[in-house]
mmCIF file of C-alpha atoms in Angstrom:
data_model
loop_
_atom_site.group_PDB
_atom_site.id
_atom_site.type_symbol
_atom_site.label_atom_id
_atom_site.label_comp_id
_atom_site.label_asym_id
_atom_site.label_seq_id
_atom_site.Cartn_x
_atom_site.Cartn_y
_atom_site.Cartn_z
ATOM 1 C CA UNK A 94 -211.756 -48.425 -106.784
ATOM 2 C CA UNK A 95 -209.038 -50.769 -106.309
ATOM 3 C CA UNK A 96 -205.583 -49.771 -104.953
ATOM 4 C CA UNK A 97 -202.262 -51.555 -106.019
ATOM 5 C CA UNK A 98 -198.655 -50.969 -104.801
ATOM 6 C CA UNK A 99 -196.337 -51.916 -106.940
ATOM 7 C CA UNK A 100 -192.416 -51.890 -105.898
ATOM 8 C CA UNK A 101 -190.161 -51.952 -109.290
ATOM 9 C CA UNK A 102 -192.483 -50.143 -111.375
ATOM 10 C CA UNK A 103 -190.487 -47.999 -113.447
ATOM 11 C CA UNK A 104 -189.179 -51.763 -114.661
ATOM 12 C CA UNK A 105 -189.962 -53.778 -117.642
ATOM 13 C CA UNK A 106 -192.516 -56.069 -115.656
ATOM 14 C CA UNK A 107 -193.883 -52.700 -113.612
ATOM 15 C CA UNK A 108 -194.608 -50.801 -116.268
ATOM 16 C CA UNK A 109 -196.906 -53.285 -118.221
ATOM 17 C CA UNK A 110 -198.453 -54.432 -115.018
ATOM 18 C CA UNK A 111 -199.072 -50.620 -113.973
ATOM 19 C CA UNK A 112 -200.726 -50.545 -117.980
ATOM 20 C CA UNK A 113 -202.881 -53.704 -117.329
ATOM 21 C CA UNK A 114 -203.998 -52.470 -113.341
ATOM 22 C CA UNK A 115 -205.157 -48.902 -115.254
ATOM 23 C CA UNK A 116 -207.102 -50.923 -117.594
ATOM 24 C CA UNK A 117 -208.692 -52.451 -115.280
ATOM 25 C CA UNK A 118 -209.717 -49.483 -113.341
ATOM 26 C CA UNK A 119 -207.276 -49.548 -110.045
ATOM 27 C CA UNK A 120 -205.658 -46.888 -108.830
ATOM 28 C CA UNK A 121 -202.097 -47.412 -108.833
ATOM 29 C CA UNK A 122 -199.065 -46.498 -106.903
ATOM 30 C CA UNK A 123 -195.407 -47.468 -107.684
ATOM 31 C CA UNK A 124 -191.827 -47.435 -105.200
ATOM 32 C CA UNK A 125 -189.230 -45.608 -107.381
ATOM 33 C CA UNK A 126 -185.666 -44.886 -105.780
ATOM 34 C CA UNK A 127 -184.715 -41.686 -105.474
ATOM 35 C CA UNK A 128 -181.889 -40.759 -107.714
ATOM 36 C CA UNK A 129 -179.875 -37.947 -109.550
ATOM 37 C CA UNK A 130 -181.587 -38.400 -112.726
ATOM 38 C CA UNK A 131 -185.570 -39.344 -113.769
ATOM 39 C CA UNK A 132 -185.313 -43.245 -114.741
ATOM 40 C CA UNK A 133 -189.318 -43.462 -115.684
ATOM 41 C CA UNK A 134 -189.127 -43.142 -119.342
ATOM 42 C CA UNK A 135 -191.081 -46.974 -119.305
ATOM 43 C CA UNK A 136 -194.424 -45.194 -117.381
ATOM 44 C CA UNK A 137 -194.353 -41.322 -119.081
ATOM 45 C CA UNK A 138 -196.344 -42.224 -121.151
ATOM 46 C CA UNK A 139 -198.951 -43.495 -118.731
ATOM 47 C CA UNK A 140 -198.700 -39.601 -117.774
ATOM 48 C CA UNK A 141 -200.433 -38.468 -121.330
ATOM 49 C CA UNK A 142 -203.296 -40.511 -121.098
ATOM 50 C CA UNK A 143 -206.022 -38.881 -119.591
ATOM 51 C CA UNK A 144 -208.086 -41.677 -118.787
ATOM 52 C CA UNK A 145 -205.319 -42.783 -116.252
ATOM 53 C CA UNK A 146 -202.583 -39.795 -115.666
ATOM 54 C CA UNK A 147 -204.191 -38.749 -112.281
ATOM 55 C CA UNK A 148 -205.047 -42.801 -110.873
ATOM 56 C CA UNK A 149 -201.243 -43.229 -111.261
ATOM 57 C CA UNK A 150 -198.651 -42.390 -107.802
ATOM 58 C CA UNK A 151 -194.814 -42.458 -107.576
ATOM 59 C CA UNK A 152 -192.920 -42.334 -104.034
ATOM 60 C CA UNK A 153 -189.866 -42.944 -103.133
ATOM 61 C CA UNK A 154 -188.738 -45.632 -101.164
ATOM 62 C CA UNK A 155 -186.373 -48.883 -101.233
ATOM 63 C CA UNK A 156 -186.628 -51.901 -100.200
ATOM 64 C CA UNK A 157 -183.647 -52.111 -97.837
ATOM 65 C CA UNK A 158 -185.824 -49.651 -95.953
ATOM 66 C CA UNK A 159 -188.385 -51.407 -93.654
ATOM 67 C CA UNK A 160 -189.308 -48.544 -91.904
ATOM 68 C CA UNK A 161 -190.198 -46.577 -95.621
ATOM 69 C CA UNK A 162 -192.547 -49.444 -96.197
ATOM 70 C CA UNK A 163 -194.208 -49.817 -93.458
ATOM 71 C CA UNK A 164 -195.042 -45.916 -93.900
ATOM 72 C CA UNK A 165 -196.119 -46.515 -97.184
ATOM 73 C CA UNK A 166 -198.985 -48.930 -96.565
ATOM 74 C CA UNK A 167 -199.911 -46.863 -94.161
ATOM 75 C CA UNK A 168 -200.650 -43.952 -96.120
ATOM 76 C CA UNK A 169 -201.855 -45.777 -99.071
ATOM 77 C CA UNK A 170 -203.605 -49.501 -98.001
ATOM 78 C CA UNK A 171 -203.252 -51.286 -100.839
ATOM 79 C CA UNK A 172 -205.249 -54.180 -101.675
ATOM 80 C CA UNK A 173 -202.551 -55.745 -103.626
ATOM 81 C CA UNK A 174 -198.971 -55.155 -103.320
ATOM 82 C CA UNK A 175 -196.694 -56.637 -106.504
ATOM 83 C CA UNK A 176 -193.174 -56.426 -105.178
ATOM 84 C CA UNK A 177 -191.294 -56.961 -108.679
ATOM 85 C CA UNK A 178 -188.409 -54.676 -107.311
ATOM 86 C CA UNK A 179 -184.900 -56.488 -107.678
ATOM 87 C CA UNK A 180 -181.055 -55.966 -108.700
ATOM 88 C CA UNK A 181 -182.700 -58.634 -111.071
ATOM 89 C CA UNK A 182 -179.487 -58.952 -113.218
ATOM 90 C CA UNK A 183 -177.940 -62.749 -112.706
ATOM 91 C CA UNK A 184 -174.137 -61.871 -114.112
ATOM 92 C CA UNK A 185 -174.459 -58.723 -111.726
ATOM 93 C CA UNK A 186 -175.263 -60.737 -108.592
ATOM 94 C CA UNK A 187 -172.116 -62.661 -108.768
ATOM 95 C CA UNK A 188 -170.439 -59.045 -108.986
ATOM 96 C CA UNK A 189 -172.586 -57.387 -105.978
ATOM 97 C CA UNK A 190 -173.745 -60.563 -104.208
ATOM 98 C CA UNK A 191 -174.634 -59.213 -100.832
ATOM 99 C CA UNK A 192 -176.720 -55.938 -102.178
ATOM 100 C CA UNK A 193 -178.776 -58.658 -104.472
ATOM 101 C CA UNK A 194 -179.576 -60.328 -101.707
ATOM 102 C CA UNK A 195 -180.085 -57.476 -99.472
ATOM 103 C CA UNK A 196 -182.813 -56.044 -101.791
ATOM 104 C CA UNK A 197 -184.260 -59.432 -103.583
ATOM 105 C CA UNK A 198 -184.175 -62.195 -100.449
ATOM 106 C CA UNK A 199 -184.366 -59.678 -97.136
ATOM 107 C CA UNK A 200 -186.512 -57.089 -99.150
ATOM 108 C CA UNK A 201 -189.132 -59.784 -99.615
ATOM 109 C CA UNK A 202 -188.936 -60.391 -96.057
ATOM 110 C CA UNK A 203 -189.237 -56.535 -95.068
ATOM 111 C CA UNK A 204 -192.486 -56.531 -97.001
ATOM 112 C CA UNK A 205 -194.182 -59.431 -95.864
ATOM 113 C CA UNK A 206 -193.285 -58.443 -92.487
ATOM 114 C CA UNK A 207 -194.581 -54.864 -92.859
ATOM 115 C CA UNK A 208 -197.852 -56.674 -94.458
ATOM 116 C CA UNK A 209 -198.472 -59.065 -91.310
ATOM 117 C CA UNK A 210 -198.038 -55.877 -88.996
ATOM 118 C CA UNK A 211 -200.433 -53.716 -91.319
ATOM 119 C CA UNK A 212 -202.751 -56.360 -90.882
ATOM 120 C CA UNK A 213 -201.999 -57.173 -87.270
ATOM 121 C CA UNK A 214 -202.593 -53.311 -86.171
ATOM 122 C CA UNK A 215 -205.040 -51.581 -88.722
ATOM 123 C CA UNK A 216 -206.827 -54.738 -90.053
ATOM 124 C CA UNK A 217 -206.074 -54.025 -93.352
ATOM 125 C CA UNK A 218 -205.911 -57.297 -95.980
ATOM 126 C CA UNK A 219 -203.551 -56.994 -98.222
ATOM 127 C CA UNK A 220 -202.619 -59.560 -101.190
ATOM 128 C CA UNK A 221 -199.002 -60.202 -101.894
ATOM 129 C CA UNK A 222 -197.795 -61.283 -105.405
ATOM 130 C CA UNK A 223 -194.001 -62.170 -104.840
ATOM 131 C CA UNK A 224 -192.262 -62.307 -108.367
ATOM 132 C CA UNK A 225 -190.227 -65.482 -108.548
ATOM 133 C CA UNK A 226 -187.768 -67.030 -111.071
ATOM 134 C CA UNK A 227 -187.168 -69.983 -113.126
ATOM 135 C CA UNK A 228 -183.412 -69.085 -112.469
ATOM 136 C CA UNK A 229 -184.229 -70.869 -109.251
ATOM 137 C CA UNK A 230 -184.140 -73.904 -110.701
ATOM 138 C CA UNK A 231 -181.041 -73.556 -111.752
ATOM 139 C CA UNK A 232 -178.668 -77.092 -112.482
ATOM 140 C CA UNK A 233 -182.296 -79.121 -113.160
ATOM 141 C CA UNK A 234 -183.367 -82.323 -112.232
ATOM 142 C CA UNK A 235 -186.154 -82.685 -114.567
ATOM 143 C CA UNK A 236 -187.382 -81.146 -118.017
ATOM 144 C CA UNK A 237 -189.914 -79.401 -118.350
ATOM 145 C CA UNK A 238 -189.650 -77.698 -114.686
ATOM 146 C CA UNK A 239 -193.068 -77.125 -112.952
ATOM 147 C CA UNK A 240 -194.308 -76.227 -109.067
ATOM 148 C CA UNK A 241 -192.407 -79.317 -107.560
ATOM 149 C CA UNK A 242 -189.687 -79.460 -109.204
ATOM 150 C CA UNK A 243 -187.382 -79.075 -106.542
ATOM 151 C CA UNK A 244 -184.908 -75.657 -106.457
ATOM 152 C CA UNK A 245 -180.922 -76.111 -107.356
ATOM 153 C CA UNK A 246 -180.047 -72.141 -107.555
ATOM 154 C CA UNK A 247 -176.667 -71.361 -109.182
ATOM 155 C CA UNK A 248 -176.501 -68.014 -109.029
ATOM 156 C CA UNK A 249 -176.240 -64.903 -105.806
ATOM 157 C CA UNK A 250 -180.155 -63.322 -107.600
ATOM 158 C CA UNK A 251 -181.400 -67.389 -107.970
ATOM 159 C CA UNK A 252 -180.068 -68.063 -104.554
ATOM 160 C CA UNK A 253 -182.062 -64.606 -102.932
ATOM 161 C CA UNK A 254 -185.242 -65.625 -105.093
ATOM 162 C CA UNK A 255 -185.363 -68.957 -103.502
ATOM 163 C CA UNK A 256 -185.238 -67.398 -99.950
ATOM 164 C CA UNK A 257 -188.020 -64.965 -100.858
ATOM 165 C CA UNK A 258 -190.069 -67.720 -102.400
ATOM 166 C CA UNK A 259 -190.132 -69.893 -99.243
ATOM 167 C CA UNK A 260 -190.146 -66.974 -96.795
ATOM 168 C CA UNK A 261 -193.697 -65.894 -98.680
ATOM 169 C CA UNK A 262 -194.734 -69.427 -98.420
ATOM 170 C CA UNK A 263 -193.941 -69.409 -94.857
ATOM 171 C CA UNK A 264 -195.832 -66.300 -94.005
ATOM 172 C CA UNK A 265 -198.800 -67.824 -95.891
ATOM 173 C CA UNK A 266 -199.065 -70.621 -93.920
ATOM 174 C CA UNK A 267 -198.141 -69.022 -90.684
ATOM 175 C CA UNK A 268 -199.590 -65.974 -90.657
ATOM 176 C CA UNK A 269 -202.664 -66.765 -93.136
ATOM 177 C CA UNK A 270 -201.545 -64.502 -95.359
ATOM 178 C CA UNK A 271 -202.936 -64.267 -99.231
ATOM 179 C CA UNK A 272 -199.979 -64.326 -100.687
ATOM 180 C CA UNK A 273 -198.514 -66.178 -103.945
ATOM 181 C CA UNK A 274 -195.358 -66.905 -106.064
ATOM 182 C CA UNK A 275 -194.932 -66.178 -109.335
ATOM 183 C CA UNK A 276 -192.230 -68.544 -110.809
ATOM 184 C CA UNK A 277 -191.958 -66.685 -113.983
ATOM 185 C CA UNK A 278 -189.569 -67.963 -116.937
ATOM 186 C CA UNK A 279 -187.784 -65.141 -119.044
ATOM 187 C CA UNK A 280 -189.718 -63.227 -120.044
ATOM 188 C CA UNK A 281 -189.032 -60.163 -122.965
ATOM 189 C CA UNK A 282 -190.386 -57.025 -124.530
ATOM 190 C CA UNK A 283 -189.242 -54.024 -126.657
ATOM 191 C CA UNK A 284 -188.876 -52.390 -122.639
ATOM 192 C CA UNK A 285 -186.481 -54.934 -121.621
ATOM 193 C CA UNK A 286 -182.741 -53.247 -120.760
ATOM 194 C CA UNK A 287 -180.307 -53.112 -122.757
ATOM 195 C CA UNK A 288 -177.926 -55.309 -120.966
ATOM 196 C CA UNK A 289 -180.153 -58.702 -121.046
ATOM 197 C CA UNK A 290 -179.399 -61.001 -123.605
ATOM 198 C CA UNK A 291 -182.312 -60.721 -125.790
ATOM 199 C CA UNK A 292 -182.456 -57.011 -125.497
ATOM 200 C CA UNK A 293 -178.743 -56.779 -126.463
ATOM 201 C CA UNK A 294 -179.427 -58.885 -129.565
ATOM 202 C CA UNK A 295 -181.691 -56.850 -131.038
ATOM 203 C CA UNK A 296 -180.238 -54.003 -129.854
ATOM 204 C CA UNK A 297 -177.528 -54.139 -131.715
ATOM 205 C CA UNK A 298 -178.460 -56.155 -134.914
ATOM 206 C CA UNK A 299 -180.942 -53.384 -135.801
ATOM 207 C CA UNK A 300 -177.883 -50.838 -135.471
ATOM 208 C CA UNK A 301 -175.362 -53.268 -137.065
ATOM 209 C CA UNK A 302 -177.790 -53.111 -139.881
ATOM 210 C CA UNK A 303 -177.840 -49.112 -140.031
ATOM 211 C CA UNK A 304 -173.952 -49.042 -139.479
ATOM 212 C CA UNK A 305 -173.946 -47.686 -136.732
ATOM 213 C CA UNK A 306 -172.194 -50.767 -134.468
ATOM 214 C CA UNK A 307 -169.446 -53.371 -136.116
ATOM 215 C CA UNK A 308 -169.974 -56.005 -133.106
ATOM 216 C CA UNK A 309 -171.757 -57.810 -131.085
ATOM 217 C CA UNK A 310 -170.134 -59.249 -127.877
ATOM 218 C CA UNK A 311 -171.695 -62.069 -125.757
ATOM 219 C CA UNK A 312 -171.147 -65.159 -123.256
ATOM 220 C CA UNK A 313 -172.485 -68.382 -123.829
ATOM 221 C CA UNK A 314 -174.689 -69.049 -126.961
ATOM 222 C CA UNK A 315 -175.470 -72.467 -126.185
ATOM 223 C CA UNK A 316 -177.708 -71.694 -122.977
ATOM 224 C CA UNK A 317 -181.054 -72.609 -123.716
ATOM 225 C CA UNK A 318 -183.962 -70.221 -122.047
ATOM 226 C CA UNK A 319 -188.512 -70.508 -122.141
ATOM 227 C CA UNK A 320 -188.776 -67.401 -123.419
ATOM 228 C CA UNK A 321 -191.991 -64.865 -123.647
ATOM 229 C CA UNK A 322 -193.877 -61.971 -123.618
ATOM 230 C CA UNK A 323 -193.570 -59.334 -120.806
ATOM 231 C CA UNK A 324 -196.928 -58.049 -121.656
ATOM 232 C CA UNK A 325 -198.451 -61.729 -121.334
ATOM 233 C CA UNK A 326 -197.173 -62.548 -118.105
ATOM 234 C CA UNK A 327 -198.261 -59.482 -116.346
ATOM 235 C CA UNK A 328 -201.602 -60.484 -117.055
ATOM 236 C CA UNK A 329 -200.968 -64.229 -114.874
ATOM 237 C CA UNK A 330 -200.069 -62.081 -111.856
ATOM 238 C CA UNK A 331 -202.811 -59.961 -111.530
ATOM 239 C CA UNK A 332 -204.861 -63.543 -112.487
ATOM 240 C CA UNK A 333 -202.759 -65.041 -109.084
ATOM 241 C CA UNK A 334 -204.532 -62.556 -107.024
ATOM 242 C CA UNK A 335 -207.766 -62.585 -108.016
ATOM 243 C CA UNK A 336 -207.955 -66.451 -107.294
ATOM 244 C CA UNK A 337 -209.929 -67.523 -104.537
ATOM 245 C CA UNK A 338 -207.030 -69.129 -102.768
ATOM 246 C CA UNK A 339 -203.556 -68.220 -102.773
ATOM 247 C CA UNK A 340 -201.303 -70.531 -104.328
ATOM 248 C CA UNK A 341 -198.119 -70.828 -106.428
ATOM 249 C CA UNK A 342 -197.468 -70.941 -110.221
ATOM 250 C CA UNK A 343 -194.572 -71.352 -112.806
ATOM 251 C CA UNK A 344 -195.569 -69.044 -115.978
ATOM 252 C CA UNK A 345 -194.204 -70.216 -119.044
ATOM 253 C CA UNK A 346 -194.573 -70.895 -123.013
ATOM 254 C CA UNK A 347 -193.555 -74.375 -122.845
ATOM 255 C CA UNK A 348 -190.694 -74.285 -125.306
ATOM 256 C CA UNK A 349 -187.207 -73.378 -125.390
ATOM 257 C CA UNK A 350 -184.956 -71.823 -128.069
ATOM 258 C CA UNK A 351 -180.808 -71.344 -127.073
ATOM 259 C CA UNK A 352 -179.489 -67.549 -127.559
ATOM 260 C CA UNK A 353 -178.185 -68.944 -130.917
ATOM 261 C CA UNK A 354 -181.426 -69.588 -131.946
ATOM 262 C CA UNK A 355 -182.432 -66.302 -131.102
ATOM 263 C CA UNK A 356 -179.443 -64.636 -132.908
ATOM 264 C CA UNK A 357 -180.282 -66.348 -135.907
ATOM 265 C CA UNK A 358 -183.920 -65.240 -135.896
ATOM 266 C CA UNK A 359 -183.106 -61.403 -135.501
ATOM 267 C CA UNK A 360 -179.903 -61.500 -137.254
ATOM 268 C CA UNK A 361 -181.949 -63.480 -140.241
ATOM 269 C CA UNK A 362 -185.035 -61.059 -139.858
ATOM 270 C CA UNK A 363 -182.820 -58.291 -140.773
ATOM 271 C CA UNK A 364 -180.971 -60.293 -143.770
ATOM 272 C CA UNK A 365 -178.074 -60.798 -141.455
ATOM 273 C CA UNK A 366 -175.526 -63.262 -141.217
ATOM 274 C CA UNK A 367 -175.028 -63.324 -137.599
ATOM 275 C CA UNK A 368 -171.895 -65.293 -137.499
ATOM 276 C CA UNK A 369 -169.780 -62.573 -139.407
ATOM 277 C CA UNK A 370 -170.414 -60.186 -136.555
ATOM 278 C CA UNK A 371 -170.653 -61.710 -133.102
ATOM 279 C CA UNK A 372 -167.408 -62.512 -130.949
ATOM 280 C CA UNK A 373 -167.368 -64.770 -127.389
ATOM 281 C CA UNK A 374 -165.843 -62.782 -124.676
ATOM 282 C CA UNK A 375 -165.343 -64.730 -121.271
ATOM 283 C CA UNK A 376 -166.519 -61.408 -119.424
ATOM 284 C CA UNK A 377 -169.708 -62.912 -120.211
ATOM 285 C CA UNK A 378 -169.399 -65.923 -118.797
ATOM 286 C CA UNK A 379 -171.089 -66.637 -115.375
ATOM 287 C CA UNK A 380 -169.043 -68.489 -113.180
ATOM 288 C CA UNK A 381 -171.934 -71.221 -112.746
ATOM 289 C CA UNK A 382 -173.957 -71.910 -115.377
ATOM 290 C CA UNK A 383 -177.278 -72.668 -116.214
ATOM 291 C CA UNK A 384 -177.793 -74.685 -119.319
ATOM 292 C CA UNK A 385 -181.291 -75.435 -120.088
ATOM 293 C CA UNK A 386 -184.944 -73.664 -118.591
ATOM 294 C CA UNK A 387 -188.138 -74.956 -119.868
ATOM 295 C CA UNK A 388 -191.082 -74.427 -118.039
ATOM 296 C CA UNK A 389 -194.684 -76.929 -117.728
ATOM 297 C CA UNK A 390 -197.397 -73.964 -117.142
ATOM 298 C CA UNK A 391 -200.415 -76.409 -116.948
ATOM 299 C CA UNK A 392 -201.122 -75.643 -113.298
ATOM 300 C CA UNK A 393 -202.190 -71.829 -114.274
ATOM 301 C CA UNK A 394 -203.519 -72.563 -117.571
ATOM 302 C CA UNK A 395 -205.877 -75.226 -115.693
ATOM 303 C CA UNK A 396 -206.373 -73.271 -112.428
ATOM 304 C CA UNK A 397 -206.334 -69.652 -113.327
ATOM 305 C CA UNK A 398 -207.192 -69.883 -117.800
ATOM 306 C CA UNK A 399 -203.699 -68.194 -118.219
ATOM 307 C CA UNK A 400 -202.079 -69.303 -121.429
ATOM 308 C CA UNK A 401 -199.656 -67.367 -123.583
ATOM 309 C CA UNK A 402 -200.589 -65.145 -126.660
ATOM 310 C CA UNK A 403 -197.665 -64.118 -128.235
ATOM 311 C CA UNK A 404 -195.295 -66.727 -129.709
ATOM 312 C CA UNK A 405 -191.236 -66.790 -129.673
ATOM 313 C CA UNK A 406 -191.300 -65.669 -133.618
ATOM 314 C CA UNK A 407 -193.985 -62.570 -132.921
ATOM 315 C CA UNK A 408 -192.146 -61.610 -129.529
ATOM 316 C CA UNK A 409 -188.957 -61.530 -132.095
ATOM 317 C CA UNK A 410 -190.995 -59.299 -134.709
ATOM 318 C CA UNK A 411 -192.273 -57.355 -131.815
ATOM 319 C CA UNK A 412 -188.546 -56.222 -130.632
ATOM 320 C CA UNK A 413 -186.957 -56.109 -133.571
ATOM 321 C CA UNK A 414 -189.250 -53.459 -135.074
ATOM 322 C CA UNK A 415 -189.205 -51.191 -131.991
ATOM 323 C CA UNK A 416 -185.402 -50.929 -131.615
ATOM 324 C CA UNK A 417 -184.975 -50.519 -135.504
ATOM 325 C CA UNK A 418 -186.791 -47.278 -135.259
ATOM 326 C CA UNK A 419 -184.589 -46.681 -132.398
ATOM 327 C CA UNK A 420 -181.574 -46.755 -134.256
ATOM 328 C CA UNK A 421 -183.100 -45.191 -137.369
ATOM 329 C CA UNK A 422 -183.445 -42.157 -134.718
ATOM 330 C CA UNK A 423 -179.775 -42.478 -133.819
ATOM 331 C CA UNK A 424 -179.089 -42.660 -137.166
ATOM 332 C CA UNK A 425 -180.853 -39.515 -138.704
ATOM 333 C CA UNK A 426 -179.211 -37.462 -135.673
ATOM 334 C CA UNK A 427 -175.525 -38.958 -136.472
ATOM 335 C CA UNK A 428 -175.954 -38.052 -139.843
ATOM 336 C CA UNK A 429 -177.198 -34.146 -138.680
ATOM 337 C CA UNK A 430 -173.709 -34.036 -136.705
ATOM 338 C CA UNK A 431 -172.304 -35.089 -139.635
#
């Protein structure tokens, strides 16, 4: 049986990858951070399932913590580690700069390092996935953006990601290390928090709809992203490590759609006139911006057979229907207090 570490687990990305890994018959483990309160609501339900509740392991750990890593290989030798742990909000970075690049750019670093010393001292082989970002991109040269398109990060989070990508490139070449980049574009799901874009959208046009919220508040609607499936993209990473060599990849749909075009296609799902309740505030504003993301996957499609299943209208349909029974919920117990 296989073993795979995953750091960020009790994320968006973790949790589907931790679904697709049980699938496939690995035993998993997953780095939470201890904290006052449980934050695993994405993976309980993993717990229910019998046919994976006792291949699944939580422990605590972080990544500013080298030592904690180090400890945890040791006790579980992995043969793949997914480090999709991050402060992995972009408007957030600019507001906590040096944590996001403590945990994204040096936290990459901590782990490869801990890897090569694994390997160095108990022979172990590990293969590193290393979650990248079409943030680092950033102010592009070139449309669509692929593997050598070259990086222009405009953000504290793009700026870490493009550190961690070329320190896992270095430690690939220098220390023969399997391990790859993911550069994946945004990617969505009904698990996505609240405080992304898309998220937010749907969010609150499903309780707009119920009457339960007057307004929507956001930045810049003109912004242009590649957006996809969570559940989709999971399935390229694990594909990354089971290559025979270890290489680099952009994952991506190939087309983009601004966050206007999204509002209209949830707002207009919902028989919504979007423009009567959103407002611009500046709060939302990043102080660089980054116009336009479109990413060329035909290096993974052609390599690997990856290829997108689920389209920008279904991953719409797919969101909007969760969080409407969300907010039905909230609804029927606002009424009961009522």
């Amino acid at each position: 049986m296989k073993k795979a570490l995953i750091t960020g687990i009790t994320g968006q990305d973790g949790s589907y990858l931790a679904e697709l890994l049980l699938s496939l018959g690995y035993e998993v483990h997953g780095v939470i951070r201890r904290a006052s309160s449980f934050n695993t609501g994405r993976i309980d339900h993993i717990y229910q399932d019998p046919h994976s509740a006792d291949r699944l392991f939580l422990h605590y750990g972080d990544l500013n913590d080298a030592g904690n890593i180090r400890k945890v290989l040791e006790s579980i030798r992995p043969d793949e580690f997914y480090n999709l742990g991050a402060q992995s909000h972009v408007r957030v970075s600019f507001d906590q700069p040096e944590y996001t690049v403590d945990v994204v750019g040096l936290g990459t670093l901590r782990v490869l390092e801990a890897i090569r010393d694994y390997r160095e001292h108990a022979g172990g082989e590990i293969r590193f996935y290393q979650a990248g970002s079409s943030e680092m991109f950033g102010e592009v040269p070139e449309v669509p953006q692929r593997e050598t398109t070259p990086f222009h990060p405009r953000s504290p989070y793009a700026c870490a990601k493009v550190f961690a990508h070329h320190q896992t490139v270095n430690y690939r070449e220098a220390y023969g290390l399997f391990a790859v980049n993911g550069i994946l574009f945004n990617h969505e799901s009904p698990r996505r928090g609240e405080t992304f874009v898309t998220r937010k959208i749907t969010r609150a046009a499903t309780r707009i709809k119920l009457g339960l919220q007057d307004k929507l508040f956001l930045g810049n609607l003109d912004a242009k992203r590649d957006w996809g499936f969570a559940g989709d993209y999971v399935k390229a990473m694990w594909m990354m490590l089971q290559a025979d060599e270890p290489d680099d990849y952009v994952v991506a749909t190939g087309k983009s759609y601004s966050v206007k075009d999204f509002l209209e296609k949830v707002f207009g799902s919902l028989d919504l006139d979007w423009n009567k309740f959103v407002e611009i505030d500046a709060r939302y504003f990043r102080p660089s911006e980054v116009e336009l993301l479109q990413g060329d996957a035909s290096k993974v499609r052609d390599k690997l057979g990856w290829s997108p299943e689920t389209s920008f209208e279904g991953l719409v349909e797919m969101m909007v229907e969760s969080d409407m029974e969300l907010a039905r919920d909230e609804k029927v117990l606002a009424d009961s207090r009522k």
